[in-house]
C-alpha positions as a Python dict, from the first residue, in 0.01 Angstrom:
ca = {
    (1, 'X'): (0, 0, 0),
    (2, 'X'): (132, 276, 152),
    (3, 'X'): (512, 417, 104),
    (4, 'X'): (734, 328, 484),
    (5, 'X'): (775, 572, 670),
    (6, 'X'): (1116, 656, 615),
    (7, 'X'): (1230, 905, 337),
    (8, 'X'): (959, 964, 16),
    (9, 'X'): (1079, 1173, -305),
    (10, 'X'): (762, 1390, -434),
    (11, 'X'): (802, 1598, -779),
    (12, 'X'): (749, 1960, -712),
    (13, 'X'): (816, 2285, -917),
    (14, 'X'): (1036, 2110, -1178),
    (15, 'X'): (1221, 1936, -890),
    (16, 'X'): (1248, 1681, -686),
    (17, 'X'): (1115, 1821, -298),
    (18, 'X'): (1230, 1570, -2),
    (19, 'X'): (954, 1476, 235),
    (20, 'X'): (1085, 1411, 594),
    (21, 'X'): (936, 1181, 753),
    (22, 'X'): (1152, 1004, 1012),
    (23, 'X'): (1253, 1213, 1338),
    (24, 'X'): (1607, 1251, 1373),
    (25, 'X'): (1810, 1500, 1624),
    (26, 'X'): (1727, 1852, 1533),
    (27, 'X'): (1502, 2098, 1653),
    (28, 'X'): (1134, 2134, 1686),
    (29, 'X'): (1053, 2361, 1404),
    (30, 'X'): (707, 2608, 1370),
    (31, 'X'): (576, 2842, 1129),
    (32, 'X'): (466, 3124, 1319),
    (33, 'X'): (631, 3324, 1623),
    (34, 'X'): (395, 3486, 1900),
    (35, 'X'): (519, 3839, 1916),
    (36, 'X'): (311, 3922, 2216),
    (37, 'X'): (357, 3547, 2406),
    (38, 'X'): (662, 3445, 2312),
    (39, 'X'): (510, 3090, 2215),
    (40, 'X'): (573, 2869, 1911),
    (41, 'X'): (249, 2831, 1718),
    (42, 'X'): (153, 2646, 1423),
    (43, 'X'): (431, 2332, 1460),
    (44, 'X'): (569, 2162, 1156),
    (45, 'X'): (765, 1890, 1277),
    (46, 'X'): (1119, 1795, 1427),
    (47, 'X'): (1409, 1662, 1373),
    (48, 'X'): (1541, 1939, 1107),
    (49, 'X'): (1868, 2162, 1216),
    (50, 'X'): (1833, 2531, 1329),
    (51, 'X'): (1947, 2659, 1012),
    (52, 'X'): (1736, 2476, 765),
    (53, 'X'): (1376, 2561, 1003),
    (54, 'X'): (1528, 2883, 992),
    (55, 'X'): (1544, 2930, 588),
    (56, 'X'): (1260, 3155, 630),
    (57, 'X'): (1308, 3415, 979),
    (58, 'X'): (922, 3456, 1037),
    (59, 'X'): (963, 3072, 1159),
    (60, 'X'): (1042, 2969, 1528),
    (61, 'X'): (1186, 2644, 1690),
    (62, 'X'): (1260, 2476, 2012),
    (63, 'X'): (1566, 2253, 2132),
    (64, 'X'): (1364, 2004, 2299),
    (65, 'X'): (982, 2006, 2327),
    (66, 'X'): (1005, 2110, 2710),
    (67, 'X'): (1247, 2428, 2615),
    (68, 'X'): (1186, 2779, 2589),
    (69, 'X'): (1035, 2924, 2200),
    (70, 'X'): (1303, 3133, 2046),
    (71, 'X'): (1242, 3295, 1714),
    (72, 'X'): (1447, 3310, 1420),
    (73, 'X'): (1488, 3658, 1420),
    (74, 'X'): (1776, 3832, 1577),
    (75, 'X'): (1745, 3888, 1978),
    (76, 'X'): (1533, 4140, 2061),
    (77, 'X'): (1285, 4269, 2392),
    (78, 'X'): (912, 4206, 2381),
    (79, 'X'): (690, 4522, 2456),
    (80, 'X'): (635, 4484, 2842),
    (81, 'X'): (356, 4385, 2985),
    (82, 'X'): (114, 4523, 3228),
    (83, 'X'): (221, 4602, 3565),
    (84, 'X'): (82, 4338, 3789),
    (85, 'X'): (-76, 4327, 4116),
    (86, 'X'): (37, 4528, 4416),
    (87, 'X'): (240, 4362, 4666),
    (88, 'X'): (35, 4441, 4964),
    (89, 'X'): (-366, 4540, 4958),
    (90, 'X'): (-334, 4872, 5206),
    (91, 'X'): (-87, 5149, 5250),
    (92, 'X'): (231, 5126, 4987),
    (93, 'X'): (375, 4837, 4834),
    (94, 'X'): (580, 4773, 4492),
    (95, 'X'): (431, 4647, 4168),
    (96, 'X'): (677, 4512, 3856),
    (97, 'X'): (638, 4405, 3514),
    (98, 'X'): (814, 4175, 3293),
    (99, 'X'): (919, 4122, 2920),
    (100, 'X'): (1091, 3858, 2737),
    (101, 'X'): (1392, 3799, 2501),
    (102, 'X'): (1318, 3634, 2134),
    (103, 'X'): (1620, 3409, 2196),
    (104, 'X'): (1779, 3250, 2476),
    (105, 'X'): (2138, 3498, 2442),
    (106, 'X'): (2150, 3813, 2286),
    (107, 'X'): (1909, 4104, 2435),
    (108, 'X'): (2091, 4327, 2683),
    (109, 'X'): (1936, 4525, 2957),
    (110, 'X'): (1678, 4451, 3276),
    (111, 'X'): (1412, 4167, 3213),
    (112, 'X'): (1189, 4296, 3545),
    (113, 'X'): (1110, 4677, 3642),
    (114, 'X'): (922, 4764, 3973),
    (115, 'X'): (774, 5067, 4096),
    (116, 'X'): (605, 5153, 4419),
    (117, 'X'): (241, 5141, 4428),
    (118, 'X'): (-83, 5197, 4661),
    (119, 'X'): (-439, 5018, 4674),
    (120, 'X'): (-570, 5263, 4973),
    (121, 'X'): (-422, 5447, 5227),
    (122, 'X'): (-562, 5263, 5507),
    (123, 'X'): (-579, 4911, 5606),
    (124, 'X'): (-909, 4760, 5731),
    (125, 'X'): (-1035, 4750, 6112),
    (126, 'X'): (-1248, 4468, 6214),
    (127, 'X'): (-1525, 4553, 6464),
    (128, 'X'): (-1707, 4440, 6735),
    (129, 'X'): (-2064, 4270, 6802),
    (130, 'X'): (-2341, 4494, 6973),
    (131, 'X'): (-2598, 4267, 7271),
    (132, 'X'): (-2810, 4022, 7145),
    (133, 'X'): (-3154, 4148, 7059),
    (134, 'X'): (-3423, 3926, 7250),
    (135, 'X'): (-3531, 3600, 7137),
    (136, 'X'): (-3845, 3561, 6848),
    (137, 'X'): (-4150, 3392, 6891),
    (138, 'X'): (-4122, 3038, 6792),
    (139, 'X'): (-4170, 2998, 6415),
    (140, 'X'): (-4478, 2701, 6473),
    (141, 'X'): (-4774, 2651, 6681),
    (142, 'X'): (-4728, 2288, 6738),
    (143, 'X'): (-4399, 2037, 6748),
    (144, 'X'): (-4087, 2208, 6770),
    (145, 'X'): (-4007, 2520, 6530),
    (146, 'X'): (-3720, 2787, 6525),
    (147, 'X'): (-3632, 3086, 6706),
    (148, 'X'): (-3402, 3413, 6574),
    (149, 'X'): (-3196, 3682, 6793),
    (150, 'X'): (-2993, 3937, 6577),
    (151, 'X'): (-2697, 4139, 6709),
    (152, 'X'): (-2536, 4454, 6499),
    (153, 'X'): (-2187, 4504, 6425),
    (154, 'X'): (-2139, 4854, 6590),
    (155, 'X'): (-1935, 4806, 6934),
    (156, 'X'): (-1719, 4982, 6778),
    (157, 'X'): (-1802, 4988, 6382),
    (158, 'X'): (-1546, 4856, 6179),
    (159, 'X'): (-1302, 5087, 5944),
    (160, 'X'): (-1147, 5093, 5638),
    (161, 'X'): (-1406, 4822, 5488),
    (162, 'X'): (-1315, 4580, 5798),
    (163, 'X'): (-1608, 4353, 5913),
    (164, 'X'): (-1699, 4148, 6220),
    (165, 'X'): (-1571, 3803, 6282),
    (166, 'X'): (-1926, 3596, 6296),
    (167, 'X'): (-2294, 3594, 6183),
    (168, 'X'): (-2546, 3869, 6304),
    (169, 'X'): (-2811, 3616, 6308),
    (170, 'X'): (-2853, 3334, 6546),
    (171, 'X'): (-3098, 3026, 6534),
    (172, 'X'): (-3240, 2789, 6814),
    (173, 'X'): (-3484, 2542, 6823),
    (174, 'X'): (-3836, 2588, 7012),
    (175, 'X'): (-4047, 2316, 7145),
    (176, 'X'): (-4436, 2410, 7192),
    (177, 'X'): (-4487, 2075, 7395),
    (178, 'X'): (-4819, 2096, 7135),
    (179, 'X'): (-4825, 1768, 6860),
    (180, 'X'): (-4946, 1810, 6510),
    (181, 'X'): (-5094, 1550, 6304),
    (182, 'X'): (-4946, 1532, 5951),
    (183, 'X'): (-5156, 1424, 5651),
    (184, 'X'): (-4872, 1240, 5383),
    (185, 'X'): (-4834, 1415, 5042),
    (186, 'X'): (-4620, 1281, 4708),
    (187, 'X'): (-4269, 1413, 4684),
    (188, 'X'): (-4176, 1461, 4321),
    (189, 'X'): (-4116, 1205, 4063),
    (190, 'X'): (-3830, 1066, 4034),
    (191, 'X'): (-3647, 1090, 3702),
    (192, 'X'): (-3749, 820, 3424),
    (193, 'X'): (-3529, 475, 3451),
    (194, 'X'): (-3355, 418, 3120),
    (195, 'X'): (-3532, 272, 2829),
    (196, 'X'): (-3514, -121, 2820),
    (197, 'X'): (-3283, -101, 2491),
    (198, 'X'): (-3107, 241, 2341),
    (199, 'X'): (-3221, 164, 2013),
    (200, 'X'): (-3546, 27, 1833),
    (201, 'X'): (-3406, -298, 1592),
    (202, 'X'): (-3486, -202, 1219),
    (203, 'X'): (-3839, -389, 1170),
    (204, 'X'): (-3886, -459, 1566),
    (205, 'X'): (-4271, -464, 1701),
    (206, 'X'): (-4113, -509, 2032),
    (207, 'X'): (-4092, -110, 2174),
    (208, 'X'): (-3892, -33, 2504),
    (209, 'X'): (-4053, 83, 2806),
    (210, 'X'): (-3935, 300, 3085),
    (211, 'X'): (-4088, 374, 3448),
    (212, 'X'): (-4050, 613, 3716),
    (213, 'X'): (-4140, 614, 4094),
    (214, 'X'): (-4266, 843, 4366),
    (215, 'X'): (-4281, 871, 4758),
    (216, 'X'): (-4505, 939, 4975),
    (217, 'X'): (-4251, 1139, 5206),
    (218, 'X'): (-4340, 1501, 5158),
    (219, 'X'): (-4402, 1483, 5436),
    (220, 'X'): (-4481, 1108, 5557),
    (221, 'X'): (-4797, 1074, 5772),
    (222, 'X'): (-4766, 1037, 6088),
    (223, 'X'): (-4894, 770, 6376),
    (224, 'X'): (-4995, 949, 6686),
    (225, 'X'): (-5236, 1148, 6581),
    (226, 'X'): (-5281, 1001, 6280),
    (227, 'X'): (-5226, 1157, 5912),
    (228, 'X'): (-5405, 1109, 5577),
    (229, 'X'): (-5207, 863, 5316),
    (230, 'X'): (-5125, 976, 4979),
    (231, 'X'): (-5399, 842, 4684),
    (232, 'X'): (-5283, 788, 4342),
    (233, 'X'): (-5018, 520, 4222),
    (234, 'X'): (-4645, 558, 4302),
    (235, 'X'): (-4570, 404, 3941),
    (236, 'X'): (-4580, 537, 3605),
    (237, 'X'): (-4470, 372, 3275),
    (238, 'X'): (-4448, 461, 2905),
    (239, 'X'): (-4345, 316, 2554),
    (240, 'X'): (-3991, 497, 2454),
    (241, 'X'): (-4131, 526, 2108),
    (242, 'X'): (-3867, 850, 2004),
    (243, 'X'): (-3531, 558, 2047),
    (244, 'X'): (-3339, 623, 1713),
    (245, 'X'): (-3302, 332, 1468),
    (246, 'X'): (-2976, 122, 1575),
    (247, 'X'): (-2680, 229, 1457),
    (248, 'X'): (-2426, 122, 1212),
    (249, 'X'): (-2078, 265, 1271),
    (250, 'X'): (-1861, 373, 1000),
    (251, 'X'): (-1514, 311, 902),
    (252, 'X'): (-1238, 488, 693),
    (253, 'X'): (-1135, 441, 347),
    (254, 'X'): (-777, 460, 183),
    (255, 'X'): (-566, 771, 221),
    (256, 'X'): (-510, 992, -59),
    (257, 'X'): (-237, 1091, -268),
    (258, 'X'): (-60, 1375, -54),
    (259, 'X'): (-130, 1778, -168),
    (260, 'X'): (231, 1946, -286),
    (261, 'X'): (459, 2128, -32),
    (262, 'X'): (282, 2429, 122),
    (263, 'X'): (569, 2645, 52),
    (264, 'X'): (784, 2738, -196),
    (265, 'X'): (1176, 2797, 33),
    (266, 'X'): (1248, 2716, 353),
    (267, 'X'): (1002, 2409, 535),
    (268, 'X'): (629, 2377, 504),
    (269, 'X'): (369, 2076, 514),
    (270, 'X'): (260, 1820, 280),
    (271, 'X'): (-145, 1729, 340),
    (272, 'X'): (-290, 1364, 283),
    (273, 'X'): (-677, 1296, 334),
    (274, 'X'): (-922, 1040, 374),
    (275, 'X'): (-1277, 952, 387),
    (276, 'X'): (-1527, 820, 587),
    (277, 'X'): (-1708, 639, 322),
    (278, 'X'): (-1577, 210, 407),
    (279, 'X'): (-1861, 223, 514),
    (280, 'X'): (-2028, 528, 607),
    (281, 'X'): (-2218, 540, 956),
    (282, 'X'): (-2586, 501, 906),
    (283, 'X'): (-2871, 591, 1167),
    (284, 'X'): (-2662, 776, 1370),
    (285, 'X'): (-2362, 534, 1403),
    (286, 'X'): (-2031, 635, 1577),
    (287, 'X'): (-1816, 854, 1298),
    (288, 'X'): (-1461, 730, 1241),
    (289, 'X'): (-1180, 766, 1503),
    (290, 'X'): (-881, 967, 1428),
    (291, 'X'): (-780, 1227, 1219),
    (292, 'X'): (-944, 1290, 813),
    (293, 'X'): (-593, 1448, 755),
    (294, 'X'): (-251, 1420, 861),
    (295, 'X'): (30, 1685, 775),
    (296, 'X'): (436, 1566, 699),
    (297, 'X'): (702, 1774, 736),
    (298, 'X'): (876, 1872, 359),
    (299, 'X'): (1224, 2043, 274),
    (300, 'X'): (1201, 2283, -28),
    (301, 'X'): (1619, 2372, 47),
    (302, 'X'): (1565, 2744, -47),
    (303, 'X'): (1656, 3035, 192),
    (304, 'X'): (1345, 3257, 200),
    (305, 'X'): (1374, 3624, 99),
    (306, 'X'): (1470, 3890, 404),
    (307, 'X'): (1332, 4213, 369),
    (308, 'X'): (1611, 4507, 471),
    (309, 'X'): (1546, 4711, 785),
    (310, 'X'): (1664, 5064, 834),
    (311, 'X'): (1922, 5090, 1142),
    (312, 'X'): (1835, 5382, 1392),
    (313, 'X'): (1976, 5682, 1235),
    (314, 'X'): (2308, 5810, 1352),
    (315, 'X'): (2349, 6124, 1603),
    (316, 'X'): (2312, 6458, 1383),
    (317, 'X'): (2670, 6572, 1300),
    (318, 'X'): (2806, 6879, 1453),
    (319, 'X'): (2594, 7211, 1343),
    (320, 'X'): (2829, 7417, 1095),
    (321, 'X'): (2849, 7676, 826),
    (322, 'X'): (3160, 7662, 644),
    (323, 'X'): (3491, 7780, 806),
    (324, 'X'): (3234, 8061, 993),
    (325, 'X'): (3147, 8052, 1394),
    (326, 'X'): (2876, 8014, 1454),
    (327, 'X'): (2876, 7846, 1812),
    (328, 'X'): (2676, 8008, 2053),
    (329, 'X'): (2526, 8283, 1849),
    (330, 'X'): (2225, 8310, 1603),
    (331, 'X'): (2382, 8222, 1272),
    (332, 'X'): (2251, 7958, 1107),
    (333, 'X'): (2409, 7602, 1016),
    (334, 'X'): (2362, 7301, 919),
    (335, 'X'): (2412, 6984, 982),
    (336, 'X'): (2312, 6563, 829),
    (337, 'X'): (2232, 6210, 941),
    (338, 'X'): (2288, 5863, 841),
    (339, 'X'): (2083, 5538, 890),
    (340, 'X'): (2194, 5232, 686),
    (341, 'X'): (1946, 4947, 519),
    (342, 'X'): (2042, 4602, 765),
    (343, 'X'): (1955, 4258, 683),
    (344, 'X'): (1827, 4238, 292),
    (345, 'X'): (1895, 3915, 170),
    (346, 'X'): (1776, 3595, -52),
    (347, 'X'): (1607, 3871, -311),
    (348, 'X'): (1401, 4049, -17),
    (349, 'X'): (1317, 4414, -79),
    (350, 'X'): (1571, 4678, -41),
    (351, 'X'): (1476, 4978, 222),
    (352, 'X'): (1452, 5259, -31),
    (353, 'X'): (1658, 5565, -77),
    (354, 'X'): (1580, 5779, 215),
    (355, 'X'): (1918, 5722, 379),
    (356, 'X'): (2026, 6062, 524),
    (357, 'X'): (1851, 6360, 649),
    (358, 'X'): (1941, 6787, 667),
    (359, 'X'): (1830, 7011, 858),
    (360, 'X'): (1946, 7362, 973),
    (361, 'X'): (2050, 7488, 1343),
    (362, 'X'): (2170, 7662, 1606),
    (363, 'X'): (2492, 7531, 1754),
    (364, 'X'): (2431, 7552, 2139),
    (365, 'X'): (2736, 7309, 2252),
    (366, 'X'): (2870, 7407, 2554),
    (367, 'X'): (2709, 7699, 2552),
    (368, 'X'): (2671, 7887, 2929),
    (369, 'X'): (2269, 8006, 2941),
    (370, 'X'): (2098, 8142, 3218),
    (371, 'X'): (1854, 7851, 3345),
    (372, 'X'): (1592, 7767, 3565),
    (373, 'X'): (1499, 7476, 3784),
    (374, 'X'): (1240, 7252, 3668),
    (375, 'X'): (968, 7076, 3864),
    (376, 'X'): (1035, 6719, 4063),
    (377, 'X'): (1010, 6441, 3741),
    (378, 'X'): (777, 6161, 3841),
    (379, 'X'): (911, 5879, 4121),
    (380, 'X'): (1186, 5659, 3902),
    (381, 'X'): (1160, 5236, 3952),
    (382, 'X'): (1225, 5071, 4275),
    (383, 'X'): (1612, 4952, 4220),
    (384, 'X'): (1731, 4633, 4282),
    (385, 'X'): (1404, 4446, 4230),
    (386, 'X'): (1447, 4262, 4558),
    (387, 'X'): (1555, 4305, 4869),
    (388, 'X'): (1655, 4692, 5010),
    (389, 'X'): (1487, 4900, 4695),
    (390, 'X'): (1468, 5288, 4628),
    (391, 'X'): (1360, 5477, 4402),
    (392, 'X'): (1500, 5845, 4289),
    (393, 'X'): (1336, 6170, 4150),
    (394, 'X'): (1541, 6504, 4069),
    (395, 'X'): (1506, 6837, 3975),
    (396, 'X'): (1743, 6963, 3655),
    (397, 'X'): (1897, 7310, 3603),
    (398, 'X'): (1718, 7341, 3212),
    (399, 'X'): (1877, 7614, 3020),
    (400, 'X'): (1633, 7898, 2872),
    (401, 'X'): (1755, 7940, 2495),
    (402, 'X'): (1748, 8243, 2299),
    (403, 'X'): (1439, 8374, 2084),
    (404, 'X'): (1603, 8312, 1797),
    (405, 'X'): (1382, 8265, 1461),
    (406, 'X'): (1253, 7898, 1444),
    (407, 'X'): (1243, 7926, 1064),
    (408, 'X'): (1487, 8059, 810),
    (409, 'X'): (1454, 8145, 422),
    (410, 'X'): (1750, 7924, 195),
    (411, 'X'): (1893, 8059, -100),
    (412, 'X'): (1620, 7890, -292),
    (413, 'X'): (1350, 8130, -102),
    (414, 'X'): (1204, 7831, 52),
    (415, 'X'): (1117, 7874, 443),
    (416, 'X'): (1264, 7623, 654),
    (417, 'X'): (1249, 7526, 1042),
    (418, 'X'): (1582, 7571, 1240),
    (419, 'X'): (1653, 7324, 1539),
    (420, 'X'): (1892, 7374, 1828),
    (421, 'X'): (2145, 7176, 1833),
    (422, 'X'): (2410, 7074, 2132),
    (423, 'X'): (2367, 7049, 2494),
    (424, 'X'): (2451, 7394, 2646),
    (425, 'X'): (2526, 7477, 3028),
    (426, 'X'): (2229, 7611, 3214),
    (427, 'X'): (2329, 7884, 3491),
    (428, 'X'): (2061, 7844, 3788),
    (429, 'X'): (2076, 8036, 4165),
    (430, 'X'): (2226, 7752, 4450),
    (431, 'X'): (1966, 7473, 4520),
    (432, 'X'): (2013, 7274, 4824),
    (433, 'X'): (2375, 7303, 4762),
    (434, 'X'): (2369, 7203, 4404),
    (435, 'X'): (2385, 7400, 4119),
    (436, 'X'): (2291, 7163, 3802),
    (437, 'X'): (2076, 6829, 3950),
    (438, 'X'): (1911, 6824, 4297),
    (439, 'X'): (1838, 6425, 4344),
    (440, 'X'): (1583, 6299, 4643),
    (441, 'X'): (1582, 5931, 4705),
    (442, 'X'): (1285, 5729, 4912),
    (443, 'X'): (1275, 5392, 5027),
    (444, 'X'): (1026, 5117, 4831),
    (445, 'X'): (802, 4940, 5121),
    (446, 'X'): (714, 4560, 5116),
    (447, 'X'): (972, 4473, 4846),
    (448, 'X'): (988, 4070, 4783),
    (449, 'X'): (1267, 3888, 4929),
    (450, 'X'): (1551, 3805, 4699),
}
């Protein structure tokens, strides 16, 4: 008999590994995160706390079934997706895009962008219908038949891939006051009528038998003047000699003892199977219903390992040599970098030991360079989302640097590049009034309502 359904103790890896089986308030707890979707895949089972479904961080959960997925990672943005559709199908509309947080609190910064956006420049021009053309002959020579006119959309043509409202074709029936006789002819066979049984009986001499009919109605004969009748039968039978053997349906044995946890920290699954075997179906008989194996939640109680991460490295410390000055001229400096190794725990791998970086420079801070102005950058996003939207492009005073030597030789003899360092003051003629950022701002057409 099989254990209740309650709590069951399994021995596992020289310990004892609980197996939870009753539902209790908790989360709803999954193995797998969908990095691209943002969906829970590959569930486990509910009723467990945040903190023990997330033991191991590559899991995800939910609060209630009907919530949002949220990962056990830290918050962070999903890529963003592709733009979607413009908002209107001629002249210029907006089109946004979207991305999503991992977890309900924690990313900061703008969930939608939206940019302006064009399908064609023009919008489409319906035209108008030319004259009829004159009636066709009639399509018969007797009874009544069919007649055609056409007409041309060109009165004026339509633009812009616009069309006329209507069909260029028109149809009418014709009467040639003339009768035909009509000789009958079979339609087609109807489809056979089920077999008198869906099985042959094991040892049966008795065979079913299935018919099918036809009409004489393709077309009918007519009276006045009279038609030829269809010859032949409108019957046909035969023996259904292919019916399988009856069935015998089959029905499922005893469950099996379950397989060991499926993981070694954090949550996994425990597996139990069963057979098809009490009996088995025979001649084609209906296979057992429900599932060959059913998977149960398990608890190892072990935090899984976290790998560390490297944090973005820090900004480059000011470009130096010694107590020398070396600001705004072409001695060389140098100048370091930090990152630090985040989130190692529970025995997960360290980063390594590439933790800071050197480089030599010139120290450009402040430094007042003759400039030039640059060309317009490309058309920003259409700001707010909703509503009155603009977007903004600008031209920059960009200071011309030096041709200083990009490389220098150390006191080791090894050649090394030398980066500029510092944001220096570019010195550019009067633009539009302006003498380091010339903005231009433009309104975003057909902008959703907020």
């Amino acid at each position: 008999m099989a254990a209740p359904f309650s709590l069951l103790w399994l021995l596992a890896v020289g310990g004892y590994v609980s197996l939870l089986l009753s539902v209790s308030e908790g989360v709803v707890c999954y193995s797998d995160f969908d990095e691209r979707s943002g969906g829970c895949t590959q569930y486990l089972g509910e009723g467990v706390s945040e903190g023990d479904c997330c033991l191991n961080i590559k899991y995800s959960f939910k609060r209630d079934p009907g919530a949002p997925c949220e990962s056990c990672r830290a918050a962070t943005w999903s890529v963003w997706s592709e733009w979607g559709p413009c908002s209107v199908s001629c002249l210029e509309g907006v089109e946004s895009r979207s991305r999503f947080c991992t977890r309900q609190e924690g990313c900061k910064g703008e969930r939608i962008q939206m940019r302006a956006c064009s399908y064609q420049d023009c919008c489409p021009q319906s035209g108008r219908w030319g004259e009829w053309s004159l009636w066709s002959p009639c399509s018969v020579t007797c009874a009544r038949g069919r007649r055609q006119r056409m007409r041309q959309c060109n009165n004026p043509a339509p633009l812009c891939g616009g069309s006329c409202a209507g069909s260029s074709a028109d149809l009418d029936d014709c009467d040639t006051q003339q009768v035909c006789p009509t000789h009958g002819a079979w339609g087609s066979w109807g489809p056979w009528n089920d077999c008198s049984a869906s099985c042959i009986k094991e040892d049966s001499r008795n065979v079913p038998v299935q018919s099918r009919l036809r009409i004489c109605n393709k077309p009918t004969p007519s009276s006045d003047p009279p038609g030829r009748l269809c010859e032949g039968t409108s019957e046909e039978r035969r023996d259904c000699n292919s019916l399988p053997t009856c069935p015998v349906p089959g029905s499922w044995g005893a469950w099996q003892l379950p397989s060991p946890c499926s993981v070694t920290c954090g949550i996994g699954l425990v597996t139990e199977e069963r057979v098809c075997d009490n009996p088995a179906p025979r001649h084609g008989g209906r296979y057992c219903e429900g599932a060959a194996r059913r998977d149960t939640m398990c608890k190892i109680g072990i935090p899984c390992p976290v790998n560390g991460v490297w944090s973005e490295w820090s900004e480059w410390s000011d470009c130096l040599l010694l107590d020398t000055r070396i600001k705004c001229d072409n001695k060389v400096g140098a100048q370091n970098r930090k990152r630090r190794c985040e989130g190692s725990a529970h025995g997960g791998d360290d980063c390594g030991s590439k933790y800071k970086e050197n480089r030599y420079c010139y120290n450009f801070k402040r430094c007042r360079l003759n400039g030039s102005w640059s060309e317009w950058s490309e058309w920003g996003l259409c700001t707010p989302t909703c509503g009155q939207s603009e977007r903004t492009r600008e031209r920059l005073c960009q200071p011309v640097y030096p041709n200083y030597p990009n490389t220098t030789v150390t006191q080791t003899q090894k050649t090394v590049d030398v980066f500029p360092w510092g944001v220096p003051i570019g010195r550019c003629e009067e633009l539009n009034g302006q003498l380091q950022r010339v903005p231009e701002k433009r309104e975003c057409k057909n902008v959703p309502k907020c």
